[in-house]
Amino acid sequence: MADAVIADRVQFAFTVMFHYLFPILTMGLGFFIAVLSTMGLITHHERYATAADFWVKIFAINFVIGVVTGIPLEFEFGMNWSRLSAYSGGVFGQTLPLEGVYAFFLESGFLGLFLFGRRRVSRVLHWLAGVGVSIGSLLSGYFIVATDAWMQHPVGYAIDSANGTLRLESFWAVMFNPYARSQYLHTINGALLTATYVIAGIGAFYLLSDRHQDFGRLSVTMGVGAGAIFALTQLFPTGDLNSRNVVTYQPIKLATMEGLFETEKGAPIAIIGMPDTDHGKLIDPIYVPDVLSYLAYGDFRARVNGLKSYPKELWPPVELTYYSYHIMVGLGTIFIAQMIFGVVLLWAGRLHRSRWFLWTLMMAVPFPFIANEAGWVVAEVGRQPWLVYGLLRTSDGTSTNVAAGETIFTTLGFAGIYAMLSLLFVFLIGRVIYSGPQEVGEIAQ
Amino acid sequence: MNVVWYWTLAAMLTAYAVLDGFDIGVGAVHLWIARKDHERRVALNAIGPIWNTNEVWLIAAGGMMVPTFPRVYAASFSGFYLALTLVLWLLILRGVSIEFRGQIDNVLWRSLWDTGFCLGSLLLALLFGVALGNLLKGLPVGQDGYFQGTFALLLNPYSLLTGMLSVVVLAWHGVNYLRLKVEGELCRRAQKWSRILAPLASVTIVAATIATFAARPGISSNFAAHPVLFVFPLLMMVGLAGGILSRDENHDRHAFRSSMLVVMALMGSAAGTVYPNLLTSTLDPAYSLTAFNAASAPSALRVSFIANMIGMIGVVIYTVYVQRTFRGKVRLGDHDY
């Protein structure tokens, strides 16, 4: 039985993490495509339309892989997590179809129109299609985050006395779960930040290789300008709001993230350090005293419960949660520094000529993806041992009629297919970037 | 509310079958019907901008089952484990094939993805038919509401027949869609295929209907109890007759409408046959999961219905709009598949 649970968890973790690499970019890039088409519509300047057309090519390839790797996740709720669905589908499932109905139809319908309808509809309608794609992708994020938020902090339900399953009490409570709000803002902000890095990074590539100068300058300026804003809002207010959720609803996760084993008044924050769960301490830590108390409760002397104050069977996997959190925060700090520095260069009029800085922008592109994924690992691994926080253990949510061997088989299949998809993706995106933004409209003839 | 949701889900899946049906159908036949690269591009461009939206109907229907009939979702998805995994892989293959074929102008690259698209479409049509057959025939649903659907169980003669039926009918539907959307030599070939597939579809449907009487003895009871259900077989006959008669070049529109009618009638008849069961147990009728014993609480059903239908109104409006934007015959240079 334990084996089956691990197989199910590995499969979900793998398929969801692979999938999420793509919507990060579609959610973020969609917004900037809408911005560029708006600027094109207003100024009638060719460069914005050209830029929008270039990014939509990147968007489209991402979108395809995002779609085909997203469907398995919906299915897995029933296939591998059937007891979760049977137990609480009536409540958390509310938001799932709404994603399709309110967001996904919008996104896919208007993407077709945006990609292929330029000569079939008016300028304004084409612009509207671009905005529709962006709204669709941003909305779809909300419904998915709301579904996850319900598992983090279940609300709006009652336990059915007849069969012990959950029954919906309040639709609006599920829809506007307080946990979902800040988690969504933090997620979307992360996607927007990632898009700014991609835009700035690819723009830097063109400037450095002395091609498509105008497009490169536009992209670097836009990427750095917007990137500085989103890097800051990633920390405050969205990151701060999100950690308040954890402080309020999941104090064990907080202690795990921070590697705090002992309950302390004036708890320190560990900048680095390696957790030793057997002895309940951090190895080689660098502490800043009292800061954790302040961040969590706004008071330097506040008492923060350490892991040891909870039964060990309720601890999430400490190392994975702790490191993911520190990777996320560490990278976030670097993003702020880098983007602010970029703004200073921009202000000094030297951004487009500082070759070394453009190099750092180009090389930094993978890191926001890592930070986003790490953030989700904190959220999901840190929720363990619960599947639905406080209500359903992960080990009680799996399908009893699916054997570990079956899940391992399908996971291997997914691994092979996703490896192929990765190769294809790198190859095709590489081609788009290499051939550059010049050819308006057509991808290939 | 339970009844409403039962038929809403049936309607969602029917919409999926009608809409994604024609692009699966085009995929299933395009290797043979369109032999040259530019013909294949025309055929794929006919479905290119809309196949993805069509597929969303499946995602939305699946999603709607979670809050309304969670136990059915849990049982059917875990029970059909390997079959659904195959469906997922085929959906990946199909989506990637159609979208990536046009990215590179190279003969080998394009043949590769054309074959992938054809294989994915054919097998999906077959699997959906097999699944429908098993839902009609019933599954060994146990007292706990679960079953284990091994291939040995799922691939029985009856469901293989319904699988064949699905391939034939969707291929016919796809060919009729091509009749609407393409011109010239390609269109004439589509008409020729349509003339062959229409009677073939009729024969398979008659065979499958007879087989259904054998596989599900009580089939007529629902129709006797609710005579309104006879509308579906009736529509099917109209559709088949219309399809067989739409032989001429200027009957393209009728041909497509006919196959659309047949797909709708097939789905409707199937839903009418098993009603109110969503999963019929072959072990004991009492174990069957029905629209009543496997549903969420009435309040949840009501709320879901309102929330989803408000959205669906919008979906229908702009889907019609987008489809109209792409109406008319496809010419090369329009898009780039």
CSV table of C-alpha atoms in Angstrom, one decimal, chain B residues 83-281:
chain,number,residue,atom,x,y,z
B,83,ALA,CA,-7.4,2.8,-21.2
B,84,LEU,CA,-7.5,6.4,-20.1
B,85,THR,CA,-3.8,6.6,-19.9
B,86,LEU,CA,-3.7,5.5,-23.5
B,87,VAL,CA,-6.3,8.2,-24.3
B,88,LEU,CA,-4.1,10.8,-22.6
B,89,TRP,CA,-1.1,9.7,-24.6
B,90,LEU,CA,-3.0,9.8,-27.8
B,91,LEU,CA,-4.4,13.2,-27.0
B,92,ILE,CA,-0.8,14.4,-26.5
B,93,LEU,CA,0.3,12.8,-29.7
B,94,ARG,CA,-2.6,14.3,-31.7
B,95,GLY,CA,-2.2,17.8,-30.3
B,96,VAL,CA,1.6,17.9,-30.8
B,97,SER,CA,1.3,16.4,-34.3
B,98,ILE,CA,-1.1,18.9,-35.7
B,99,GLU,CA,0.6,21.9,-34.1
B,100,PHE,CA,4.2,21.0,-34.7
B,101,ARG,CA,3.9,19.7,-38.3
B,102,GLY,CA,3.8,23.2,-39.8
B,103,GLN,CA,6.8,24.5,-37.8
B,104,ILE,CA,9.4,23.1,-40.2
B,105,ASP,CA,9.2,22.8,-44.0
B,106,ASN,CA,10.7,19.4,-44.5
B,107,VAL,CA,9.2,16.3,-46.1
B,108,LEU,CA,10.3,13.9,-43.4
B,109,TRP,CA,9.3,16.1,-40.6
B,110,ARG,CA,5.8,16.5,-42.0
B,111,SER,CA,5.3,12.9,-42.9
B,112,LEU,CA,6.2,12.0,-39.3
B,113,TRP,CA,3.6,14.2,-37.8
B,114,ASP,CA,1.0,13.4,-40.4
B,115,THR,CA,1.3,9.7,-39.5
B,116,GLY,CA,1.3,10.7,-35.8
B,117,PHE,CA,-1.9,12.7,-36.3
B,118,CYS,CA,-3.6,9.9,-38.2
B,119,LEU,CA,-2.6,7.2,-35.7
B,120,GLY,CA,-3.7,9.3,-32.8
B,121,SER,CA,-7.0,10.1,-34.3
B,122,LEU,CA,-7.8,6.6,-35.4
B,123,LEU,CA,-7.0,5.0,-32.1
B,124,LEU,CA,-8.8,7.7,-30.1
B,125,ALA,CA,-12.0,7.1,-32.2
B,126,LEU,CA,-11.6,3.4,-31.5
B,127,LEU,CA,-11.0,3.9,-27.8
B,128,PHE,CA,-13.9,6.3,-27.3
B,129,GLY,CA,-16.2,3.7,-29.1
B,130,VAL,CA,-14.9,0.9,-26.9
B,131,ALA,CA,-15.5,3.0,-23.8
B,132,LEU,CA,-19.0,3.8,-24.9
B,133,GLY,CA,-19.6,0.1,-25.6
B,134,ASN,CA,-18.5,-0.9,-22.1
B,135,LEU,CA,-20.7,1.8,-20.6
B,136,LEU,CA,-23.7,0.3,-22.5
B,137,LYS,CA,-22.8,-3.3,-21.7
B,138,GLY,CA,-22.0,-2.7,-18.0
B,139,LEU,CA,-19.0,-3.2,-15.9
B,140,PRO,CA,-18.2,-5.4,-12.9
B,141,VAL,CA,-18.8,-2.5,-10.4
B,142,GLY,CA,-18.5,-3.9,-6.9
B,143,GLN,CA,-20.3,-3.0,-3.7
B,144,ASP,CA,-17.8,-0.3,-2.9
B,145,GLY,CA,-18.6,1.3,-6.3
B,146,TYR,CA,-15.2,0.5,-7.9
B,147,PHE,CA,-14.1,-1.9,-10.6
B,148,GLN,CA,-10.9,-2.8,-12.3
B,149,GLY,CA,-11.1,-2.5,-16.0
B,150,THR,CA,-8.4,-4.7,-17.5
B,151,PHE,CA,-7.9,-4.8,-21.2
B,152,ALA,CA,-9.1,-8.4,-21.2
B,153,LEU,CA,-12.4,-7.1,-19.8
B,154,LEU,CA,-12.7,-4.0,-21.9
B,155,LEU,CA,-11.8,-5.4,-25.2
B,156,ASN,CA,-14.8,-7.7,-25.7
B,157,PRO,CA,-16.4,-8.4,-29.1
B,158,TYR,CA,-19.3,-6.1,-28.4
B,159,SER,CA,-17.2,-3.1,-27.4
B,160,LEU,CA,-14.9,-3.8,-30.3
B,161,LEU,CA,-17.9,-3.5,-32.6
B,162,THR,CA,-18.9,-0.2,-31.0
B,163,GLY,CA,-15.3,0.9,-31.4
B,164,MET,CA,-15.5,0.1,-35.1
B,165,LEU,CA,-18.7,2.0,-35.3
B,166,SER,CA,-17.1,5.0,-33.8
B,167,VAL,CA,-14.2,4.9,-36.3
B,168,VAL,CA,-16.6,4.6,-39.3
B,169,VAL,CA,-19.1,7.2,-38.1
B,170,LEU,CA,-16.4,9.7,-37.2
B,171,ALA,CA,-14.5,9.1,-40.4
B,172,TRP,CA,-17.7,9.7,-42.3
B,173,HIS,CA,-18.4,12.9,-40.2
B,174,GLY,CA,-14.8,14.1,-40.8
B,175,VAL,CA,-15.1,13.5,-44.6
B,176,ASN,CA,-18.4,15.4,-44.6
B,177,TYR,CA,-16.7,18.3,-42.8
B,178,LEU,CA,-14.0,18.3,-45.5
B,179,ARG,CA,-16.7,18.4,-48.2
B,180,LEU,CA,-17.8,21.7,-46.6
B,181,LYS,CA,-14.4,23.2,-46.2
B,182,VAL,CA,-12.2,22.2,-49.2
B,183,GLU,CA,-12.3,22.6,-52.9
B,184,GLY,CA,-11.3,21.0,-56.1
B,185,GLU,CA,-9.8,17.5,-56.4
B,186,LEU,CA,-9.7,17.1,-52.7
B,187,CYS,CA,-13.3,17.9,-52.3
B,188,ARG,CA,-14.3,15.4,-55.0
B,189,ARG,CA,-12.3,12.8,-53.2
B,190,ALA,CA,-14.1,13.6,-49.9
B,191,GLN,CA,-17.4,13.3,-51.7
B,192,LYS,CA,-16.4,9.9,-53.0
B,193,TRP,CA,-15.4,8.7,-49.6
B,194,SER,CA,-18.6,10.1,-48.1
B,195,ARG,CA,-20.7,8.1,-50.6
B,196,ILE,CA,-18.9,4.9,-49.5
B,197,LEU,CA,-18.9,5.7,-45.8
B,198,ALA,CA,-22.5,6.7,-45.4
B,199,PRO,CA,-24.0,3.2,-46.2
B,200,LEU,CA,-21.1,1.6,-44.3
B,201,ALA,CA,-22.0,3.7,-41.2
B,202,SER,CA,-25.7,2.6,-41.6
B,203,VAL,CA,-24.7,-1.1,-41.7
B,204,THR,CA,-22.4,-0.8,-38.6
B,205,ILE,CA,-25.1,1.1,-36.7
B,206,VAL,CA,-27.7,-1.6,-37.5
B,207,ALA,CA,-25.3,-4.3,-36.5
B,208,ALA,CA,-24.4,-2.5,-33.3
B,209,THR,CA,-28.0,-2.0,-32.5
B,210,ILE,CA,-28.8,-5.6,-32.8
B,211,ALA,CA,-25.7,-6.5,-30.7
B,212,THR,CA,-26.8,-4.1,-28.1
B,213,PHE,CA,-30.1,-6.0,-27.7
B,214,ALA,CA,-28.0,-9.1,-27.0
B,215,ALA,CA,-25.5,-7.3,-24.7
B,216,ARG,CA,-28.0,-5.5,-22.7
B,217,PRO,CA,-31.2,-7.5,-22.5
B,218,GLY,CA,-33.4,-4.8,-20.8
B,219,ILE,CA,-32.6,-2.2,-23.4
B,220,SER,CA,-36.2,-1.6,-24.6
B,221,SER,CA,-37.6,-1.0,-21.1
B,222,ASN,CA,-36.3,2.6,-20.9
B,223,PHE,CA,-37.7,3.4,-24.3
B,224,ALA,CA,-41.0,1.8,-23.3
B,225,ALA,CA,-41.1,3.8,-20.1
B,226,HIS,CA,-40.1,7.1,-21.7
B,227,PRO,CA,-41.4,7.1,-25.3
B,228,VAL,CA,-39.9,10.5,-25.8
B,229,LEU,CA,-36.5,8.7,-26.1
B,230,PHE,CA,-37.7,7.3,-29.5
B,231,VAL,CA,-36.8,10.7,-30.9
B,232,PHE,CA,-33.1,9.6,-30.9
B,233,PRO,CA,-33.5,6.4,-33.1
B,234,LEU,CA,-35.8,8.4,-35.3
B,235,LEU,CA,-33.3,11.2,-35.7
B,236,MET,CA,-30.7,8.6,-36.5
B,237,MET,CA,-32.8,7.2,-39.3
B,238,VAL,CA,-33.4,10.6,-40.7
B,239,GLY,CA,-29.6,11.4,-40.5
B,240,LEU,CA,-28.6,8.1,-42.1
B,241,ALA,CA,-31.1,8.5,-44.9
B,242,GLY,CA,-30.0,12.1,-45.5
B,243,GLY,CA,-26.4,11.0,-45.5
B,244,ILE,CA,-27.0,8.3,-48.0
B,245,LEU,CA,-29.0,10.6,-50.2
B,246,SER,CA,-26.5,13.5,-50.1
B,247,ARG,CA,-24.4,12.1,-52.9
B,248,ASP,CA,-24.3,15.1,-55.2
B,249,GLU,CA,-21.7,17.9,-55.3
B,250,ASN,CA,-24.2,20.5,-54.2
B,251,HIS,CA,-25.3,18.3,-51.2
B,252,ASP,CA,-22.2,19.0,-49.1
B,253,ARG,CA,-24.1,20.9,-46.5
B,254,HIS,CA,-26.8,18.3,-46.1
B,255,ALA,CA,-24.2,15.6,-45.8
B,256,PHE,CA,-22.5,17.3,-42.9
B,257,ARG,CA,-25.8,18.0,-41.2
B,258,SER,CA,-26.7,14.4,-41.6
B,259,SER,CA,-23.6,13.0,-40.0
B,260,MET,CA,-23.9,15.6,-37.2
B,261,LEU,CA,-27.5,14.3,-36.6
B,262,VAL,CA,-26.3,10.7,-36.6
B,263,VAL,CA,-23.5,11.4,-34.0
B,264,MET,CA,-26.0,13.3,-31.8
B,265,ALA,CA,-28.6,10.6,-32.1
B,266,LEU,CA,-26.1,7.9,-31.3
B,267,MET,CA,-25.0,9.7,-28.1
B,268,GLY,CA,-28.6,10.4,-27.2
B,269,SER,CA,-29.7,6.8,-27.7
B,270,ALA,CA,-26.8,5.6,-25.6
B,271,ALA,CA,-27.6,8.0,-22.8
B,272,GLY,CA,-31.3,7.0,-23.1
B,273,THR,CA,-30.5,3.3,-23.0
B,274,VAL,CA,-28.5,3.4,-19.8
B,275,TYR,CA,-30.5,6.1,-18.0
B,276,PRO,CA,-30.4,6.7,-15.1
B,277,ASN,CA,-27.2,4.6,-14.7
B,278,LEU,CA,-23.9,6.3,-15.2
B,279,LEU,CA,-22.0,3.1,-14.5
B,280,THR,CA,-24.0,-0.1,-14.8
B,281,SER,CA,-22.9,-3.0,-12.7
